[in-house]
Amino acid sequence: MKFIEFTITTTAEAADLVSDILWNYTNYGVAICDVNDVIELIEKRRDTWDYIDDKLVKQGEDVLVKAYIAKEEAAAADISIREDLAQLSKNAEGNIVVGSLETVKREVEGDDWIEIWRKHYRPMQFGRVWVCPEWIDHEPGDGEVQVKIDSNMAFGTGEHETTSMCIELIQKYLKATDTVIDIGCGSGILGIAAVKLGAEKAILTDIDLVAVKSAEHNCKLNGVEDKVVVAHSNLLDDTTVCGDLVVANITADVLKILSRDILKNIKSDGKLIMSGIIHSRYDEVVATYEALGFKFIEKRVNGEWIAVLAEIEK
């Protein structure tokens, strides 16, 4: 099967927003390629590599977001994607630097890149949690849990820093009696991990139908569908849903929007994990939630990303 690979040039700050746009037009794959990840790897391995091209070590600002769209659907998608990117640029003006949003296309063989990607994907460990693609057999050790993810479906597989920090914070602060809410659940990885770590119940919500289907599929794959509710909705439309631990791995702008109604969906003495925050937006996110009465307990940093744990006393 032939695909058209769309490559959008943007910034780290806007990469997830561009990715969300592209997921509207494909179920086959979206990848974020950040040169800063390459730079970080190079710096960590300077002592073990004989030669490094210094051109690679210059701080990069551009991020490439790639999507793979079936060739027969690409022409129509191209028009819509460009319209969506133009709207993103307009909405972001004065708030987010989105970069050039230059779009480059090329034809690729779908089976080739899927198989190559699969060969290089390996189980990942985050504390007691192993995230493993469904096509790899892996046995977790004593006291460990495994989350199986069908990575042919849309959304995250756990390798992104924002997701891994959420998993680490869930492990640290989750109680066995907790109801966990994951806002913008994507693949469902965080809610599934919470249940496997002992949460009594998890409620997963997303406004993207593809994400909802992906999360439902992965819940069945992990055998946790009896403890998980997946909803195609904006959580804040339902004030009857309250969580002991609320997780929002989104973006700074969406987190600020979420703040308007979050108190309706978190219990007294509840905890809130927020991730997807870049350094330049951290202070404003903290200020927004401190004004609501949240107390920030823990901050984690991984590369350009920040995750936090905050508590509320109503």
PDB file of C-alpha atoms in Angstrom:
ATOM      1  CA  MET A   1       0.000   0.000   0.000  1.00  0.00           C
ATOM      2  CA  LYS A   2       1.326   3.415  -0.928  1.00  0.00           C
ATOM      3  CA  PHE A   3       1.192   6.423   1.396  1.00  0.00           C
ATOM      4  CA  ILE A   4       1.918  10.103   1.137  1.00  0.00           C
ATOM      5  CA  GLU A   5       4.186  11.266   3.923  1.00  0.00           C
ATOM      6  CA  PHE A   6       3.278  14.797   5.020  1.00  0.00           C
ATOM      7  CA  THR A   7       6.027  16.672   6.891  1.00  0.00           C
ATOM      8  CA  ILE A   8       5.077  19.904   8.680  1.00  0.00           C
ATOM      9  CA  THR A   9       7.785  22.214  10.031  1.00  0.00           C
ATOM     10  CA  THR A  10       6.744  23.748  13.348  1.00  0.00           C
ATOM     11  CA  THR A  11       8.059  24.382  16.880  1.00  0.00           C
ATOM     12  CA  ALA A  12       8.270  22.252  20.021  1.00  0.00           C
ATOM     13  CA  GLU A  13       5.542  24.396  21.553  1.00  0.00           C
ATOM     14  CA  ALA A  14       3.098  23.779  18.706  1.00  0.00           C
ATOM     15  CA  ALA A  15       4.103  20.225  17.749  1.00  0.00           C
ATOM     16  CA  ASP A  16       1.294  18.517  19.649  1.00  0.00           C
ATOM     17  CA  LEU A  17      -1.289  20.897  18.164  1.00  0.00           C
ATOM     18  CA  VAL A  18      -0.037  20.137  14.648  1.00  0.00           C
ATOM     19  CA  SER A  19      -0.033  16.439  15.498  1.00  0.00           C
ATOM     20  CA  ASP A  20      -3.662  16.654  16.618  1.00  0.00           C
ATOM     21  CA  ILE A  21      -4.592  18.197  13.269  1.00  0.00           C
ATOM     22  CA  LEU A  22      -2.856  15.449  11.320  1.00  0.00           C
ATOM     23  CA  TRP A  23      -4.489  12.666  13.336  1.00  0.00           C
ATOM     24  CA  ASN A  24      -7.830  13.894  11.952  1.00  0.00           C
ATOM     25  CA  TYR A  25      -6.761  12.622   8.529  1.00  0.00           C
ATOM     26  CA  THR A  26      -4.990   9.327   9.231  1.00  0.00           C
ATOM     27  CA  ASN A  27      -5.109   6.214  11.371  1.00  0.00           C
ATOM     28  CA  TYR A  28      -1.739   5.042  10.087  1.00  0.00           C
ATOM     29  CA  GLY A  29       0.732   7.130  12.004  1.00  0.00           C
ATOM     30  CA  VAL A  30       1.924  10.546  13.139  1.00  0.00           C
ATOM     31  CA  ALA A  31       5.480  11.107  14.366  1.00  0.00           C
ATOM     32  CA  ILE A  32       7.105  14.118  16.034  1.00  0.00           C
ATOM     33  CA  CYS A  33      10.782  14.484  15.134  1.00  0.00           C
ATOM     34  CA  ASP A  34      12.505  16.945  17.456  1.00  0.00           C
ATOM     35  CA  VAL A  35      16.163  17.733  16.744  1.00  0.00           C
ATOM     36  CA  ASN A  36      16.600  18.559  20.425  1.00  0.00           C
ATOM     37  CA  ASP A  37      16.041  14.870  21.219  1.00  0.00           C
ATOM     38  CA  VAL A  38      18.941  14.062  18.892  1.00  0.00           C
ATOM     39  CA  ILE A  39      21.091  16.725  20.554  1.00  0.00           C
ATOM     40  CA  GLU A  40      20.315  15.294  23.988  1.00  0.00           C
ATOM     41  CA  LEU A  41      21.309  11.806  22.831  1.00  0.00           C
ATOM     42  CA  ILE A  42      24.548  13.124  21.352  1.00  0.00           C
ATOM     43  CA  GLU A  43      25.468  14.967  24.548  1.00  0.00           C
ATOM     44  CA  LYS A  44      24.850  11.840  26.631  1.00  0.00           C
ATOM     45  CA  ARG A  45      27.100   9.744  24.387  1.00  0.00           C
ATOM     46  CA  ARG A  46      29.952  12.154  23.653  1.00  0.00           C
ATOM     47  CA  ASP A  47      32.386  10.005  25.629  1.00  0.00           C
ATOM     48  CA  THR A  48      31.559   6.847  23.682  1.00  0.00           C
ATOM     49  CA  TRP A  49      31.474   8.167  20.100  1.00  0.00           C
ATOM     50  CA  ASP A  50      34.709   8.688  18.178  1.00  0.00           C
ATOM     51  CA  TYR A  51      33.368  11.501  16.021  1.00  0.00           C
ATOM     52  CA  ILE A  52      30.410  13.854  16.155  1.00  0.00           C
ATOM     53  CA  ASP A  53      29.534  16.371  13.475  1.00  0.00           C
ATOM     54  CA  ASP A  54      29.333  19.684  15.345  1.00  0.00           C
ATOM     55  CA  LYS A  55      26.588  20.808  12.969  1.00  0.00           C
ATOM     56  CA  LEU A  56      24.308  18.359  14.761  1.00  0.00           C
ATOM     57  CA  VAL A  57      24.994  19.845  18.174  1.00  0.00           C
ATOM     58  CA  LYS A  58      23.762  23.348  17.396  1.00  0.00           C
ATOM     59  CA  GLN A  59      20.554  24.040  19.297  1.00  0.00           C
ATOM     60  CA  GLY A  60      17.632  23.419  16.999  1.00  0.00           C
ATOM     61  CA  GLU A  61      14.322  25.237  17.003  1.00  0.00           C
ATOM     62  CA  ASP A  62      12.410  23.441  14.252  1.00  0.00           C
ATOM     63  CA  VAL A  63      10.351  20.336  14.936  1.00  0.00           C
ATOM     64  CA  LEU A  64       9.072  18.117  12.137  1.00  0.00           C
ATOM     65  CA  VAL A  65       5.677  16.467  12.458  1.00  0.00           C
ATOM     66  CA  LYS A  66       5.109  13.628   9.987  1.00  0.00           C
ATOM     67  CA  ALA A  67       1.854  11.950   9.018  1.00  0.00           C
ATOM     68  CA  TYR A  68       1.183   9.029   6.709  1.00  0.00           C
ATOM     69  CA  ILE A  69      -1.995   9.221   4.661  1.00  0.00           C
ATOM     70  CA  ALA A  70      -3.229   6.678   2.139  1.00  0.00           C
ATOM     71  CA  LYS A  71      -2.339   7.882  -1.358  1.00  0.00           C
ATOM     72  CA  GLU A  72      -5.906   7.888  -2.633  1.00  0.00           C
ATOM     73  CA  GLU A  73      -6.991  10.134   0.261  1.00  0.00           C
ATOM     74  CA  ALA A  74      -3.993  12.451   0.234  1.00  0.00           C
ATOM     75  CA  ALA A  75      -5.171  15.081  -2.258  1.00  0.00           C
ATOM     76  CA  ALA A  76      -8.373  15.872  -0.370  1.00  0.00           C
ATOM     77  CA  ALA A  77      -6.566  15.707   2.964  1.00  0.00           C
ATOM     78  CA  ASP A  78      -3.901  18.120   1.708  1.00  0.00           C
ATOM     79  CA  ILE A  79      -6.484  20.865   1.172  1.00  0.00           C
ATOM     80  CA  SER A  80      -8.078  20.354   4.566  1.00  0.00           C
ATOM     81  CA  ILE A  81      -4.755  20.141   6.401  1.00  0.00           C
ATOM     82  CA  ARG A  82      -3.590  23.424   4.925  1.00  0.00           C
ATOM     83  CA  GLU A  83      -6.864  25.069   5.951  1.00  0.00           C
ATOM     84  CA  ASP A  84      -6.529  23.698   9.482  1.00  0.00           C
ATOM     85  CA  LEU A  85      -2.911  24.858   9.730  1.00  0.00           C
ATOM     86  CA  ALA A  86      -3.908  28.339   8.585  1.00  0.00           C
ATOM     87  CA  GLN A  87      -6.599  28.420  11.273  1.00  0.00           C
ATOM     88  CA  LEU A  88      -4.092  27.211  13.876  1.00  0.00           C
ATOM     89  CA  SER A  89      -1.705  29.989  12.892  1.00  0.00           C
ATOM     90  CA  LYS A  90      -4.488  32.555  13.228  1.00  0.00           C
ATOM     91  CA  ASN A  91      -5.663  31.239  16.620  1.00  0.00           C
ATOM     92  CA  ALA A  92      -2.116  31.026  17.961  1.00  0.00           C
ATOM     93  CA  GLU A  93      -1.105  34.565  17.004  1.00  0.00           C
ATOM     94  CA  GLY A  94       0.237  36.358  20.048  1.00  0.00           C
ATOM     95  CA  ASN A  95       0.047  33.220  22.212  1.00  0.00           C
ATOM     96  CA  ILE A  96       2.062  30.389  20.646  1.00  0.00           C
ATOM     97  CA  VAL A  97       4.924  30.447  18.148  1.00  0.00           C
ATOM     98  CA  VAL A  98       3.939  27.876  15.532  1.00  0.00           C
ATOM     99  CA  GLY A  99       6.875  28.251  13.144  1.00  0.00           C
ATOM    100  CA  SER A 100       6.666  28.245   9.362  1.00  0.00           C
ATOM    101  CA  LEU A 101       4.139  25.375   9.071  1.00  0.00           C
ATOM    102  CA  GLU A 102       5.807  24.554   5.752  1.00  0.00           C
ATOM    103  CA  THR A 103       4.380  21.353   4.281  1.00  0.00           C
ATOM    104  CA  VAL A 104       6.442  18.856   2.284  1.00  0.00           C
ATOM    105  CA  LYS A 105       5.063  15.645   0.761  1.00  0.00           C
ATOM    106  CA  ARG A 106       6.607  12.460  -0.632  1.00  0.00           C
ATOM    107  CA  GLU A 107       5.363   9.016  -1.595  1.00  0.00           C
ATOM    108  CA  VAL A 108       6.408   6.042   0.556  1.00  0.00           C
ATOM    109  CA  GLU A 109       5.685   2.323   0.725  1.00  0.00           C
ATOM    110  CA  GLY A 110       3.499   1.853   3.791  1.00  0.00           C
ATOM    111  CA  ASP A 111       4.430  -1.733   4.573  1.00  0.00           C
ATOM    112  CA  ASP A 112       8.110  -0.829   4.589  1.00  0.00           C
ATOM    113  CA  TRP A 113       7.967   1.924   7.180  1.00  0.00           C
ATOM    114  CA  ILE A 114       5.510   0.064   9.413  1.00  0.00           C
ATOM    115  CA  GLU A 115       7.722  -3.039   9.522  1.00  0.00           C
ATOM    116  CA  ILE A 116      10.923  -1.052  10.050  1.00  0.00           C
ATOM    117  CA  TRP A 117       9.301   0.891  12.861  1.00  0.00           C
ATOM    118  CA  ARG A 118       8.041  -2.319  14.479  1.00  0.00           C
ATOM    119  CA  LYS A 119      11.497  -3.905  14.381  1.00  0.00           C
ATOM    120  CA  HIS A 120      12.977  -0.985  16.300  1.00  0.00           C
ATOM    121  CA  TYR A 121      10.211  -0.639  18.887  1.00  0.00           C
ATOM    122  CA  ARG A 122      10.990  -2.269  22.239  1.00  0.00           C
ATOM    123  CA  PRO A 123       9.248  -2.516  25.629  1.00  0.00           C
ATOM    124  CA  MET A 124       9.885   0.531  27.802  1.00  0.00           C
ATOM    125  CA  GLN A 125      10.097   0.568  31.581  1.00  0.00           C
ATOM    126  CA  PHE A 126       8.935   3.429  33.788  1.00  0.00           C
ATOM    127  CA  GLY A 127       9.417   2.372  37.401  1.00  0.00           C
ATOM    128  CA  ARG A 128       7.111  -0.620  37.948  1.00  0.00           C
ATOM    129  CA  VAL A 129       5.304  -0.108  34.638  1.00  0.00           C
ATOM    130  CA  TRP A 130       6.330  -1.755  31.384  1.00  0.00           C
ATOM    131  CA  VAL A 131       4.766  -0.381  28.199  1.00  0.00           C
ATOM    132  CA  CYS A 132       4.921  -3.035  25.521  1.00  0.00           C
ATOM    133  CA  PRO A 133       3.652  -3.241  21.919  1.00  0.00           C
ATOM    134  CA  GLU A 134       1.174  -6.050  21.505  1.00  0.00           C
ATOM    135  CA  TRP A 135       3.320  -7.942  18.971  1.00  0.00           C
ATOM    136  CA  ILE A 136       6.191  -8.455  21.460  1.00  0.00           C
ATOM    137  CA  ASP A 137       6.048 -11.090  24.194  1.00  0.00           C
ATOM    138  CA  HIS A 138       7.374  -9.711  27.458  1.00  0.00           C
ATOM    139  CA  GLU A 139       6.989 -10.962  31.010  1.00  0.00           C
ATOM    140  CA  PRO A 140       7.142  -8.281  33.717  1.00  0.00           C
ATOM    141  CA  GLY A 141       9.014  -9.066  36.912  1.00  0.00           C
ATOM    142  CA  ASP A 142       7.663  -9.398  40.444  1.00  0.00           C
ATOM    143  CA  GLY A 143       5.764  -6.299  41.516  1.00  0.00           C
ATOM    144  CA  GLU A 144       5.730  -4.944  37.962  1.00  0.00           C
ATOM    145  CA  VAL A 145       2.768  -4.410  35.643  1.00  0.00           C
ATOM    146  CA  GLN A 146       2.540  -4.416  31.879  1.00  0.00           C
ATOM    147  CA  VAL A 147       0.501  -2.176  29.609  1.00  0.00           C
ATOM    148  CA  LYS A 148       0.047  -3.566  26.116  1.00  0.00           C
ATOM    149  CA  ILE A 149      -0.438  -1.004  23.379  1.00  0.00           C
ATOM    150  CA  ASP A 150      -1.532  -1.575  19.802  1.00  0.00           C
ATOM    151  CA  SER A 151       0.739   0.991  18.179  1.00  0.00           C
ATOM    152  CA  ASN A 152      -0.927   0.661  14.791  1.00  0.00           C
ATOM    153  CA  MET A 153      -3.793   2.515  16.414  1.00  0.00           C
ATOM    154  CA  ALA A 154      -3.654   6.275  16.863  1.00  0.00           C
ATOM    155  CA  PHE A 155      -1.856   8.167  19.594  1.00  0.00           C
ATOM    156  CA  GLY A 156       0.874   7.626  22.118  1.00  0.00           C
ATOM    157  CA  THR A 157       2.880   4.551  22.967  1.00  0.00           C
ATOM    158  CA  GLY A 158       4.531   5.952  26.076  1.00  0.00           C
ATOM    159  CA  GLU A 159       7.868   6.981  24.621  1.00  0.00           C
ATOM    160  CA  HIS A 160       7.176  10.713  24.823  1.00  0.00           C
ATOM    161  CA  GLU A 161       8.635  12.465  27.874  1.00  0.00           C
ATOM    162  CA  THR A 162       5.284  13.968  28.856  1.00  0.00           C
ATOM    163  CA  THR A 163       3.661  10.524  29.024  1.00  0.00           C
ATOM    164  CA  SER A 164       6.509   8.831  30.866  1.00  0.00           C
ATOM    165  CA  MET A 165       6.538  11.533  33.560  1.00  0.00           C
ATOM    166  CA  CYS A 166       2.784  11.070  34.056  1.00  0.00           C
ATOM    167  CA  ILE A 167       3.268   7.330  34.512  1.00  0.00           C
ATOM    168  CA  GLU A 168       5.973   7.968  37.108  1.00  0.00           C
ATOM    169  CA  LEU A 169       3.783  10.423  39.047  1.00  0.00           C
ATOM    170  CA  ILE A 170       0.778   8.078  38.925  1.00  0.00           C
ATOM    171  CA  GLN A 171       2.901   5.350  40.509  1.00  0.00           C
ATOM    172  CA  LYS A 172       4.000   7.651  43.296  1.00  0.00           C
ATOM    173  CA  TYR A 173       0.658   9.201  44.258  1.00  0.00           C
ATOM    174  CA  LEU A 174      -2.034   6.662  43.307  1.00  0.00           C
ATOM    175  CA  LYS A 175      -4.075   5.040  46.096  1.00  0.00           C
ATOM    176  CA  ALA A 176      -5.919   1.744  45.670  1.00  0.00           C
ATOM    177  CA  THR A 177      -9.319   3.352  46.307  1.00  0.00           C
ATOM    178  CA  ASP A 178      -8.808   6.132  43.769  1.00  0.00           C
ATOM    179  CA  THR A 179     -10.987   6.957  40.808  1.00  0.00           C
ATOM    180  CA  VAL A 180      -8.644   8.262  38.114  1.00  0.00           C
ATOM    181  CA  ILE A 181      -9.721  10.615  35.341  1.00  0.00           C
ATOM    182  CA  ASP A 182      -7.552  11.014  32.231  1.00  0.00           C
ATOM    183  CA  ILE A 183      -8.524  14.096  30.221  1.00  0.00           C
ATOM    184  CA  GLY A 184      -7.466  13.813  26.575  1.00  0.00           C
ATOM    185  CA  CYS A 185      -6.700  10.122  26.942  1.00  0.00           C
ATOM    186  CA  GLY A 186      -5.277   9.381  23.479  1.00  0.00           C
ATOM    187  CA  SER A 187      -4.334   5.690  23.422  1.00  0.00           C
ATOM    188  CA  GLY A 188      -5.581   5.214  26.985  1.00  0.00           C
ATOM    189  CA  ILE A 189      -2.134   4.329  28.279  1.00  0.00           C
ATOM    190  CA  LEU A 190      -2.352   6.413  31.469  1.00  0.00           C
ATOM    191  CA  GLY A 191      -5.772   5.177  32.575  1.00  0.00           C
ATOM    192  CA  ILE A 192      -4.850   1.577  31.801  1.00  0.00           C
ATOM    193  CA  ALA A 193      -1.607   1.925  33.766  1.00  0.00           C
ATOM    194  CA  ALA A 194      -3.516   3.403  36.716  1.00  0.00           C
ATOM    195  CA  VAL A 195      -5.935   0.464  36.842  1.00  0.00           C
ATOM    196  CA  LYS A 196      -3.122  -2.065  36.570  1.00  0.00           C
ATOM    197  CA  LEU A 197      -1.366  -0.266  39.421  1.00  0.00           C
ATOM    198  CA  GLY A 198      -4.454  -0.697  41.573  1.00  0.00           C
ATOM    199  CA  ALA A 199      -6.886   2.155  40.894  1.00  0.00           C
ATOM    200  CA  GLU A 200     -10.482   1.235  41.645  1.00  0.00           C
ATOM    201  CA  LYS A 201     -11.768   2.863  38.456  1.00  0.00           C
ATOM    202  CA  ALA A 202     -10.560   4.983  35.534  1.00  0.00           C
ATOM    203  CA  ILE A 203     -12.572   7.383  33.403  1.00  0.00           C
ATOM    204  CA  LEU A 204     -10.985   8.227  30.052  1.00  0.00           C
ATOM    205  CA  THR A 205     -12.280  11.094  27.935  1.00  0.00           C
ATOM    206  CA  ASP A 206     -11.288  12.543  24.593  1.00  0.00           C
ATOM    207  CA  ILE A 207     -12.987  14.783  22.063  1.00  0.00           C
ATOM    208  CA  ASP A 208     -11.352  12.868  19.196  1.00  0.00           C
ATOM    209  CA  LEU A 209     -13.341   9.804  18.121  1.00  0.00           C
ATOM    210  CA  VAL A 210     -10.204   8.070  16.789  1.00  0.00           C
ATOM    211  CA  ALA A 211      -8.607   8.416  20.219  1.00  0.00           C
ATOM    212  CA  VAL A 212     -11.700   6.981  21.890  1.00  0.00           C
ATOM    213  CA  LYS A 213     -11.660   3.943  19.598  1.00  0.00           C
ATOM    214  CA  SER A 214      -7.933   3.499  20.219  1.00  0.00           C
ATOM    215  CA  ALA A 215      -8.412   3.672  23.994  1.00  0.00           C
ATOM    216  CA  GLU A 216     -11.318   1.209  23.898  1.00  0.00           C
ATOM    217  CA  HIS A 217      -9.238  -1.213  21.829  1.00  0.00           C
ATOM    218  CA  ASN A 218      -6.291  -0.989  24.216  1.00  0.00           C
ATOM    219  CA  CYS A 219      -8.517  -1.453  27.267  1.00  0.00           C
ATOM    220  CA  LYS A 220      -9.785  -4.731  25.819  1.00  0.00           C
ATOM    221  CA  LEU A 221      -6.232  -5.714  24.896  1.00  0.00           C
ATOM    222  CA  ASN A 222      -5.251  -5.291  28.549  1.00  0.00           C
ATOM    223  CA  GLY A 223      -8.389  -6.880  30.005  1.00  0.00           C
ATOM    224  CA  VAL A 224      -9.354  -3.817  32.054  1.00  0.00           C
ATOM    225  CA  GLU A 225     -12.573  -2.794  30.317  1.00  0.00           C
ATOM    226  CA  ASP A 226     -14.609  -3.719  33.431  1.00  0.00           C
ATOM    227  CA  LYS A 227     -12.839  -0.978  35.409  1.00  0.00           C
ATOM    228  CA  VAL A 228     -12.517   1.644  32.685  1.00  0.00           C
ATOM    229  CA  VAL A 229     -15.089   3.970  31.132  1.00  0.00           C
ATOM    230  CA  VAL A 230     -14.064   5.564  27.822  1.00  0.00           C
ATOM    231  CA  ALA A 231     -16.150   8.550  26.788  1.00  0.00           C
ATOM    232  CA  HIS A 232     -16.221  10.545  23.573  1.00  0.00           C
ATOM    233  CA  SER A 233     -16.805  13.830  25.320  1.00  0.00           C
ATOM    234  CA  ASN A 234     -15.425  16.939  26.875  1.00  0.00           C
ATOM    235  CA  LEU A 235     -15.167  15.926  30.529  1.00  0.00           C
ATOM    236  CA  LEU A 236     -16.068  19.389  31.691  1.00  0.00           C
ATOM    237  CA  ASP A 237     -19.542  19.002  30.199  1.00  0.00           C
ATOM    238  CA  ASP A 238     -20.289  16.416  32.909  1.00  0.00           C
ATOM    239  CA  THR A 239     -20.094  17.874  36.417  1.00  0.00           C
ATOM    240  CA  THR A 240     -21.194  14.578  38.003  1.00  0.00           C
ATOM    241  CA  VAL A 241     -17.844  12.930  37.218  1.00  0.00           C
ATOM    242  CA  CYS A 242     -15.266  13.452  39.969  1.00  0.00           C
ATOM    243  CA  GLY A 243     -11.846  11.916  40.409  1.00  0.00           C
ATOM    244  CA  ASP A 244      -9.436  11.464  43.296  1.00  0.00           C
ATOM    245  CA  LEU A 245      -6.574  11.732  40.826  1.00  0.00           C
ATOM    246  CA  VAL A 246      -7.015  13.719  37.604  1.00  0.00           C
ATOM    247  CA  VAL A 247      -4.408  13.481  34.849  1.00  0.00           C
ATOM    248  CA  ALA A 248      -4.157  15.954  31.983  1.00  0.00           C
ATOM    249  CA  ASN A 249      -1.299  15.405  29.538  1.00  0.00           C
ATOM    250  CA  ILE A 250      -2.208  18.115  27.050  1.00  0.00           C
ATOM    251  CA  THR A 251      -0.709  21.559  26.311  1.00  0.00           C
ATOM    252  CA  ALA A 252      -0.348  24.731  28.349  1.00  0.00           C
ATOM    253  CA  ASP A 253      -3.177  26.479  26.510  1.00  0.00           C
ATOM    254  CA  VAL A 254      -5.613  23.612  26.994  1.00  0.00           C
ATOM    255  CA  LEU A 255      -4.571  23.307  30.635  1.00  0.00           C
ATOM    256  CA  LYS A 256      -5.454  26.966  31.128  1.00  0.00           C
ATOM    257  CA  ILE A 257      -8.856  26.386  29.503  1.00  0.00           C
ATOM    258  CA  LEU A 258      -9.320  23.310  31.714  1.00  0.00           C
ATOM    259  CA  SER A 259      -8.781  25.449  34.805  1.00  0.00           C
ATOM    260  CA  ARG A 260     -12.114  27.191  34.282  1.00  0.00           C
ATOM    261  CA  ASP A 261     -14.067  24.111  35.332  1.00  0.00           C
ATOM    262  CA  ILE A 262     -11.579  21.647  36.837  1.00  0.00           C
ATOM    263  CA  LEU A 263     -12.902  22.155  40.369  1.00  0.00           C
ATOM    264  CA  LYS A 264     -16.166  20.518  39.280  1.00  0.00           C
ATOM    265  CA  ASN A 265     -14.371  17.306  38.365  1.00  0.00           C
ATOM    266  CA  ILE A 266     -11.888  16.805  41.194  1.00  0.00           C
ATOM    267  CA  LYS A 267     -12.761  15.658  44.708  1.00  0.00           C
ATOM    268  CA  SER A 268     -11.882  17.446  47.928  1.00  0.00           C
ATOM    269  CA  ASP A 269      -8.211  16.812  48.714  1.00  0.00           C
ATOM    270  CA  GLY A 270      -7.859  15.523  45.136  1.00  0.00           C
ATOM    271  CA  LYS A 271      -4.619  15.464  43.211  1.00  0.00           C
ATOM    272  CA  LEU A 272      -3.948  16.787  39.722  1.00  0.00           C
ATOM    273  CA  ILE A 273      -1.144  15.660  37.416  1.00  0.00           C
ATOM    274  CA  MET A 274      -0.450  18.034  34.537  1.00  0.00           C
ATOM    275  CA  SER A 275       2.060  17.440  31.768  1.00  0.00           C
ATOM    276  CA  GLY A 276       2.772  18.718  28.270  1.00  0.00           C
ATOM    277  CA  ILE A 277       4.071  22.033  29.631  1.00  0.00           C
ATOM    278  CA  ILE A 278       7.125  23.604  28.030  1.00  0.00           C
ATOM    279  CA  HIS A 279       9.484  25.689  30.149  1.00  0.00           C
ATOM    280  CA  SER A 280       8.363  29.064  28.786  1.00  0.00           C
ATOM    281  CA  ARG A 281       4.718  28.399  29.741  1.00  0.00           C
ATOM    282  CA  TYR A 282       5.313  26.866  33.175  1.00  0.00           C
ATOM    283  CA  ASP A 283       4.927  29.996  35.310  1.00  0.00           C
ATOM    284  CA  GLU A 284       1.614  31.014  33.781  1.00  0.00           C
ATOM    285  CA  VAL A 285       0.146  27.518  34.208  1.00  0.00           C
ATOM    286  CA  VAL A 286       1.245  27.444  37.859  1.00  0.00           C
ATOM    287  CA  ALA A 287      -0.175  30.925  38.501  1.00  0.00           C
ATOM    288  CA  THR A 288      -3.514  29.943  36.935  1.00  0.00           C
ATOM    289  CA  TYR A 289      -3.935  26.913  39.190  1.00  0.00           C
ATOM    290  CA  GLU A 290      -2.553  28.506  42.352  1.00  0.00           C
ATOM    291  CA  ALA A 291      -5.275  31.134  41.992  1.00  0.00           C
ATOM    292  CA  LEU A 292      -7.820  28.289  42.238  1.00  0.00           C
ATOM    293  CA  GLY A 293      -6.306  26.983  45.472  1.00  0.00           C
ATOM    294  CA  PHE A 294      -4.008  24.288  44.110  1.00  0.00           C
ATOM    295  CA  LYS A 295      -0.759  23.707  45.960  1.00  0.00           C
ATOM    296  CA  PHE A 296       2.126  22.445  43.833  1.00  0.00           C
ATOM    297  CA  ILE A 297       3.833  19.473  45.464  1.00  0.00           C
ATOM    298  CA  GLU A 298       6.223  18.071  42.865  1.00  0.00           C
ATOM    299  CA  LYS A 299       7.800  19.201  39.615  1.00  0.00           C
ATOM    300  CA  ARG A 300       9.543  16.903  37.139  1.00  0.00           C
ATOM    301  CA  VAL A 301      11.588  17.979  34.138  1.00  0.00           C
ATOM    302  CA  ASN A 302      12.572  15.864  31.153  1.00  0.00           C
ATOM    303  CA  GLY A 303      14.238  17.726  28.304  1.00  0.00           C
ATOM    304  CA  GLU A 304      12.049  20.651  27.299  1.00  0.00           C
ATOM    305  CA  TRP A 305       8.979  19.265  29.076  1.00  0.00           C
ATOM    306  CA  ILE A 306       7.624  19.749  32.600  1.00  0.00           C
ATOM    307  CA  ALA A 307       5.113  17.685  34.583  1.00  0.00           C
ATOM    308  CA  VAL A 308       3.684  18.624  37.972  1.00  0.00           C
ATOM    309  CA  LEU A 309       1.631  17.182  40.804  1.00  0.00           C
ATOM    310  CA  ALA A 310      -0.715  19.607  42.574  1.00  0.00           C
ATOM    311  CA  GLU A 311      -3.246  19.145  45.395  1.00  0.00           C
ATOM    312  CA  ILE A 312      -6.496  20.951  46.052  1.00  0.00           C
ATOM    313  CA  GLU A 313      -8.269  21.584  49.332  1.00  0.00           C
ATOM    314  CA  LYS A 314     -11.844  22.677  48.724  1.00  0.00           C
TER     315      LYS A 314
END
